[in-house]
Amino acid sequence: MDQEVLVRNDIEIRGRILDALNRTGIPVTLCEWHYVPQLGEWQLIVATPWYDSRGPRVTYDRIIKALQQTGVYEDVPLRRVFLKSPSDPIVKQLEIEVKNKTEGVIHIIDHGGQYSVLFAPFTGRGEPFRRSTSQIKTNCADFFWRE
């Protein structure tokens, strides 16, 4: 079976989930789409150290609450979101696959007049670079690149 292409909606879902987790203080070391040929679908792999330190059940609960709190839960197909330990073999494989990429995605999310600007690198340590403020008005790029 041929690998299907990620659609724009999938990229937006990734950004909205990263924004929700970042806004609620949940650390993420990798957030990447992974194609599973046996199922013929893309799955969003989210690696967080909480998986190891707090356990999968508590981590899933906190992430669901974060998605509900930020209004993302209703729009995101959670059956495609999988939490993993940063040391999981799939996470390590994805890190190797995207290591040579120097790109990322910029997401600008409107929260009813408040905007979050999130740069999500395909690889890297720690959290995505994020700005969330009402100061972002007409020139988002100027504000985003100031620092």
Rosetta silent file (secondary structure, phi, psi, omega in degrees, C-alpha in Angstrom):
SEQUENCE: MDQEVLVRNDIEIRGRILDALNRTGIPVTLCEWHYVPQLGEWQLIVATPWYDSRGPRVTYDRIIKALQQTGVYEDVPLRRVFLKSPSDPIVKQLEIEVKNKTEGVIHIIDHGGQYSVLFAPFTGRGEPFRRSTSQIKTNCADFFWRE
SCORE:     score description
SCORE:     0.000 S_00000001
   1 L     0.000  136.047  178.058    0.000    0.000    0.000 S_00000001
   2 L   -73.835  147.159  177.935    1.294    3.452   -0.867 S_00000001
   3 L   -72.498  124.655  177.991    1.920    5.913    1.915 S_00000001
   4 L   -75.658  154.930 -178.042   -0.811    8.529    1.956 S_00000001
   5 L   -85.787  141.473  172.998    0.141   12.172    2.152 S_00000001
   6 L   -65.029  140.040  178.190   -0.433   14.206    5.274 S_00000001
   7 L  -100.144  164.414 -177.474   -3.147   16.762    4.705 S_00000001
   8 H   -55.376  -38.539  179.714   -3.203   20.352    5.882 S_00000001
   9 H   -59.498  -38.304  178.026   -5.712   19.459    8.595 S_00000001
  10 H   -63.946  -41.351  179.275   -3.219   16.965   10.073 S_00000001
  11 H   -65.475  -39.390  177.516   -0.527   19.637   10.222 S_00000001
  12 H   -66.359  -39.411  178.112   -2.985   22.016   11.897 S_00000001
  13 H   -60.018  -44.915  178.755   -3.982   19.322   14.415 S_00000001
  14 H   -57.307  -46.107  179.903   -0.310   18.858   15.319 S_00000001
  15 H   -64.753  -41.127  179.997    0.058   22.579   15.910 S_00000001
  16 H   -66.794  -38.464  177.932   -3.099   22.843   17.987 S_00000001
  17 H   -67.525  -45.545  177.813   -2.074   19.905   20.173 S_00000001
  18 H   -58.757  -43.206  179.070    1.438   21.317   20.665 S_00000001
  19 H   -61.920  -45.328 -179.175   -0.041   24.701   21.559 S_00000001
  20 H   -62.456  -43.326 -178.841   -2.481   23.151   24.058 S_00000001
  21 H   -69.125  -39.594  178.661    0.234   21.095   25.751 S_00000001
  22 H   -65.429  -43.840 -179.073    2.627   24.026   25.854 S_00000001
  23 H   -64.761  -26.712 -179.200   -0.035   26.366   27.295 S_00000001
  24 L  -101.708    7.078  172.958   -0.804   23.891   30.071 S_00000001
  25 L    79.835   20.317  178.433    2.827   23.164   30.928 S_00000001
  26 L   -90.568  119.290 -177.650    3.082   19.594   29.670 S_00000001
  27 L   -71.722  137.527  179.456    6.645   18.955   28.417 S_00000001
  28 L  -129.510  127.611  178.217    6.983   17.478   24.928 S_00000001
  29 L  -100.644  -20.669  176.598   10.255   16.205   23.482 S_00000001
  30 E  -154.854  136.622  173.705    8.847   15.018   20.144 S_00000001
  31 E  -140.968  104.002 -171.110    5.558   15.526   18.340 S_00000001
  32 E  -147.514  142.987  174.773    5.629   13.955   14.908 S_00000001
  33 E   -76.073  138.504 -178.271    3.335   12.161   12.510 S_00000001
  34 E  -130.503  123.930 -178.979    4.267    8.511   11.936 S_00000001
  35 E   -83.961  129.582  178.771    2.831    6.465    9.091 S_00000001
  36 E  -111.476  101.089 -175.089    1.672    2.954   10.018 S_00000001
  37 L   -62.358  -32.680 -179.781    1.390    0.936    6.797 S_00000001
  38 L   -61.500  -31.083 -179.961   -0.457   -1.963    8.461 S_00000001
  39 L  -100.447  -14.359 -178.175   -3.310    0.426    9.306 S_00000001
  40 L    65.872   34.892 -178.935   -2.874    2.696    6.300 S_00000001
  41 E  -146.262  161.593  174.524   -2.971    5.794    8.490 S_00000001
  42 E   -91.190  138.711  175.791   -0.858    8.472   10.105 S_00000001
  43 E  -122.373  138.586  178.607   -0.562    8.510   13.896 S_00000001
  44 E   -88.958  114.996  179.162    0.623   11.491   15.910 S_00000001
  45 E   -93.572  122.048  177.747    3.375   10.371   18.274 S_00000001
  46 E  -116.647  115.393  178.423    3.772   12.624   21.310 S_00000001
  47 E  -101.355  130.307  178.978    6.793   11.888   23.495 S_00000001
  48 L  -141.645  140.621  177.368    6.831   13.336   26.986 S_00000001
  49 L   -64.092  -18.788  177.287    9.008   12.588   30.022 S_00000001
  50 H   -62.251  -27.778  179.479    5.786   12.446   32.041 S_00000001
  51 H   -56.514  -40.435  179.329    5.109    9.062   30.424 S_00000001
  52 H   -82.589  -42.792 -173.008    8.008    7.639   32.458 S_00000001
  53 H   -80.436  -32.708 -177.570    7.763    9.771   35.592 S_00000001
  54 L  -110.389  -14.324 -179.634    3.973    9.865   36.056 S_00000001
  55 L    93.418  155.584 -176.254    2.898    6.811   34.101 S_00000001
  56 H   -64.312  -39.771 -176.775    0.819    6.448   30.946 S_00000001
  57 H   -63.847  -48.683  179.790   -2.588    6.583   32.631 S_00000001
  58 H   -64.880  -39.840 -178.509   -1.942    9.844   34.510 S_00000001
  59 H   -65.393  -46.533  176.414   -0.254   11.355   31.458 S_00000001
  60 H   -58.634  -42.836  179.708   -3.165   10.523   29.132 S_00000001
  61 H   -59.561  -46.903 -179.603   -5.569   11.968   31.716 S_00000001
  62 H   -65.314  -37.575  179.976   -3.609   15.251   31.957 S_00000001
  63 H   -69.620  -41.453  176.240   -3.332   15.540   28.192 S_00000001
  64 H   -61.105  -43.532  177.506   -7.045   14.965   27.692 S_00000001
  65 H   -62.559  -39.847  178.758   -7.758   17.613   30.339 S_00000001
  66 H   -63.900  -41.676  179.233   -5.326   20.007   28.631 S_00000001
  67 H   -68.075  -36.756  176.448   -7.035   19.467   25.277 S_00000001
  68 H   -67.547  -44.814 -177.654  -10.467   19.965   26.875 S_00000001
  69 H   -61.012  -35.113 -176.985   -9.316   23.076   28.748 S_00000001
  70 L   -95.537    3.043  177.001   -7.986   24.674   25.561 S_00000001
  71 L    77.841   16.930 -177.826  -10.973   23.715   23.394 S_00000001
  72 L   -94.335  -27.111 -171.986   -9.020   21.328   21.180 S_00000001
  73 H   -53.400  -42.640 -176.227  -10.470   18.040   22.435 S_00000001
  74 H   -68.550  -24.096 -175.385  -13.686   18.222   20.398 S_00000001
  75 H  -100.236   -6.523 -173.553  -11.809   18.803   17.133 S_00000001
  76 L  -108.727  127.140  176.097   -8.980   16.288   17.482 S_00000001
  77 L   -75.277   93.384 -174.824   -9.350   12.593   16.651 S_00000001
  78 H   -63.452  -18.140  177.350   -7.689   11.194   19.792 S_00000001
  79 H   -66.316  -12.917  178.739   -7.656    7.683   18.364 S_00000001
  80 H  -102.852    1.678 -178.452   -4.756    8.930   16.201 S_00000001
  81 E  -106.066  125.514 -177.332   -2.752   10.456   19.092 S_00000001
  82 E  -126.334  125.768  177.231   -0.299    8.166   20.875 S_00000001
  83 E   -88.050  140.536 -179.728    1.763    9.049   23.934 S_00000001
  84 E  -141.190  160.056  171.200    5.205    7.535   24.241 S_00000001
  85 L   -74.599  146.862  174.542    8.261    7.672   26.431 S_00000001
  86 L   -58.971  -19.771  179.863   11.185    9.660   24.993 S_00000001
  87 L   -95.804    3.699  179.179   13.139    6.389   25.136 S_00000001
  88 L   -63.568  140.139 -179.117   10.550    4.400   23.139 S_00000001
  89 H   -57.603  -35.909  178.361   12.033    2.747   20.001 S_00000001
  90 H   -65.736  -40.831  178.159    9.454    4.425   17.738 S_00000001
  91 H   -63.405  -45.412  179.117   10.374    7.837   19.177 S_00000001
  92 H   -61.288  -40.148  178.453   14.073    7.115   18.682 S_00000001
  93 H   -63.777  -45.129  179.472   13.384    6.021   15.092 S_00000001
  94 H   -63.768  -38.546  178.153   11.413    9.211   14.372 S_00000001
  95 H   -60.657  -40.872  178.960   14.186   11.337   15.882 S_00000001
  96 H   -66.925  -42.306 -177.920   16.697    9.729   13.509 S_00000001
  97 H   -63.892  -36.111 -175.930   14.402   10.175   10.503 S_00000001
  98 H  -100.614    0.933 -175.392   13.851   13.883   11.122 S_00000001
  99 L   -59.835  -36.261 -177.631   17.295   14.705   12.522 S_00000001
 100 L   -80.434   -9.355  177.881   18.605   15.998    9.204 S_00000001
 101 L   -78.765  137.494  177.048   15.648   18.279    8.697 S_00000001
 102 L  -112.814   11.577 -178.742   16.224   21.875    9.671 S_00000001
 103 L   -95.397  175.786  174.041   12.695   22.970    9.021 S_00000001
 104 E  -159.593 -172.602 -179.383    9.701   23.379   11.218 S_00000001
 105 E  -124.392  136.103  173.953    6.164   24.632   11.071 S_00000001
 106 E  -101.715  124.583  177.600    4.868   27.999   12.243 S_00000001
 107 E  -112.901  130.265  172.952    1.334   27.886   13.604 S_00000001
 108 E  -115.083  116.057 -173.692   -0.625   31.074   14.321 S_00000001
 109 E  -117.021  127.031  179.688   -3.668   30.264   16.410 S_00000001
 110 E   -90.618  121.311  177.246   -6.428   32.762   17.178 S_00000001
 111 L  -107.826   47.518  179.761   -7.888   32.387   20.666 S_00000001
 112 L    70.428   54.084 -179.657  -10.572   35.024   20.163 S_00000001
 113 L    98.976  -21.450  172.601   -8.360   38.100   19.868 S_00000001
 114 L  -101.688  134.753 -176.888   -5.397   36.533   21.670 S_00000001
 115 E  -116.849  140.715  169.418   -2.917   34.856   19.353 S_00000001
 116 E  -109.242  129.880  174.206   -0.433   32.087   19.919 S_00000001
 117 E  -113.654  118.400 -172.747    2.470   31.922   17.515 S_00000001
 118 E  -124.216  120.532  171.154    4.173   28.563   17.761 S_00000001
 119 E   -99.123  117.092 -178.906    7.273   27.477   15.903 S_00000001
 120 E  -109.694   99.186  178.105    7.446   23.701   16.090 S_00000001
 121 E   -68.206  150.007  178.561   10.817   22.432   14.850 S_00000001
 122 L   -67.989  -26.334  176.511   10.817   18.949   13.426 S_00000001
 123 L  -139.201  168.359  176.300   13.666   18.105   15.786 S_00000001
 124 L   139.349  169.842  179.550   15.286   19.610   18.819 S_00000001
 125 L   -95.795  150.492  172.273   15.482   19.472   22.554 S_00000001
 126 L    76.475 -144.705 -170.507   12.825   20.695   24.892 S_00000001
 127 L  -102.400  161.755  175.194    9.732   22.565   23.939 S_00000001
 128 L   -67.233  154.098  176.381    8.641   24.395   20.830 S_00000001
 129 E   -76.789  130.401 -173.399    9.305   28.138   20.685 S_00000001
 130 E  -141.756  141.733  169.907    6.054   29.912   21.425 S_00000001
 131 E  -122.069  135.773  175.695    4.664   33.408   21.774 S_00000001
 132 E  -139.029  114.437 -173.809    1.231   33.972   23.194 S_00000001
 133 E  -167.013  160.787  172.157    0.069   37.502   23.555 S_00000001
 134 L   -89.400   -4.604  178.820   -2.417   40.174   22.582 S_00000001
 135 L   -70.932  -18.934  179.484    0.567   42.296   21.476 S_00000001
 136 L   -75.369  111.738 -176.836    0.598   40.443   18.181 S_00000001
 137 L  -116.922 -102.332 -173.995   -1.418   42.720   15.982 S_00000001
 138 L   -86.903  -28.348 -176.264   -0.808   43.403   12.302 S_00000001
 139 L  -117.156   81.075 -178.139    2.761   42.219   11.885 S_00000001
 140 H   -60.559  -41.105 -175.794    3.060   38.777   13.449 S_00000001
 141 H   -63.035  -41.372  179.829    6.364   38.025   11.772 S_00000001
 142 H   -61.526  -44.908 -179.822    8.045   41.143   13.199 S_00000001
 143 H   -65.709  -43.128 -175.727    6.927   40.298   16.732 S_00000001
 144 H   -63.711  -40.055 -173.244    7.831   36.630   16.387 S_00000001
 145 H   -91.657    1.524 -177.176   11.385   37.202   15.150 S_00000001
 146 L   -57.198  -40.432 -177.188   12.319   40.010   17.538 S_00000001
 147 L  -103.428    0.000    0.000   14.225   37.750   19.931 S_00000001
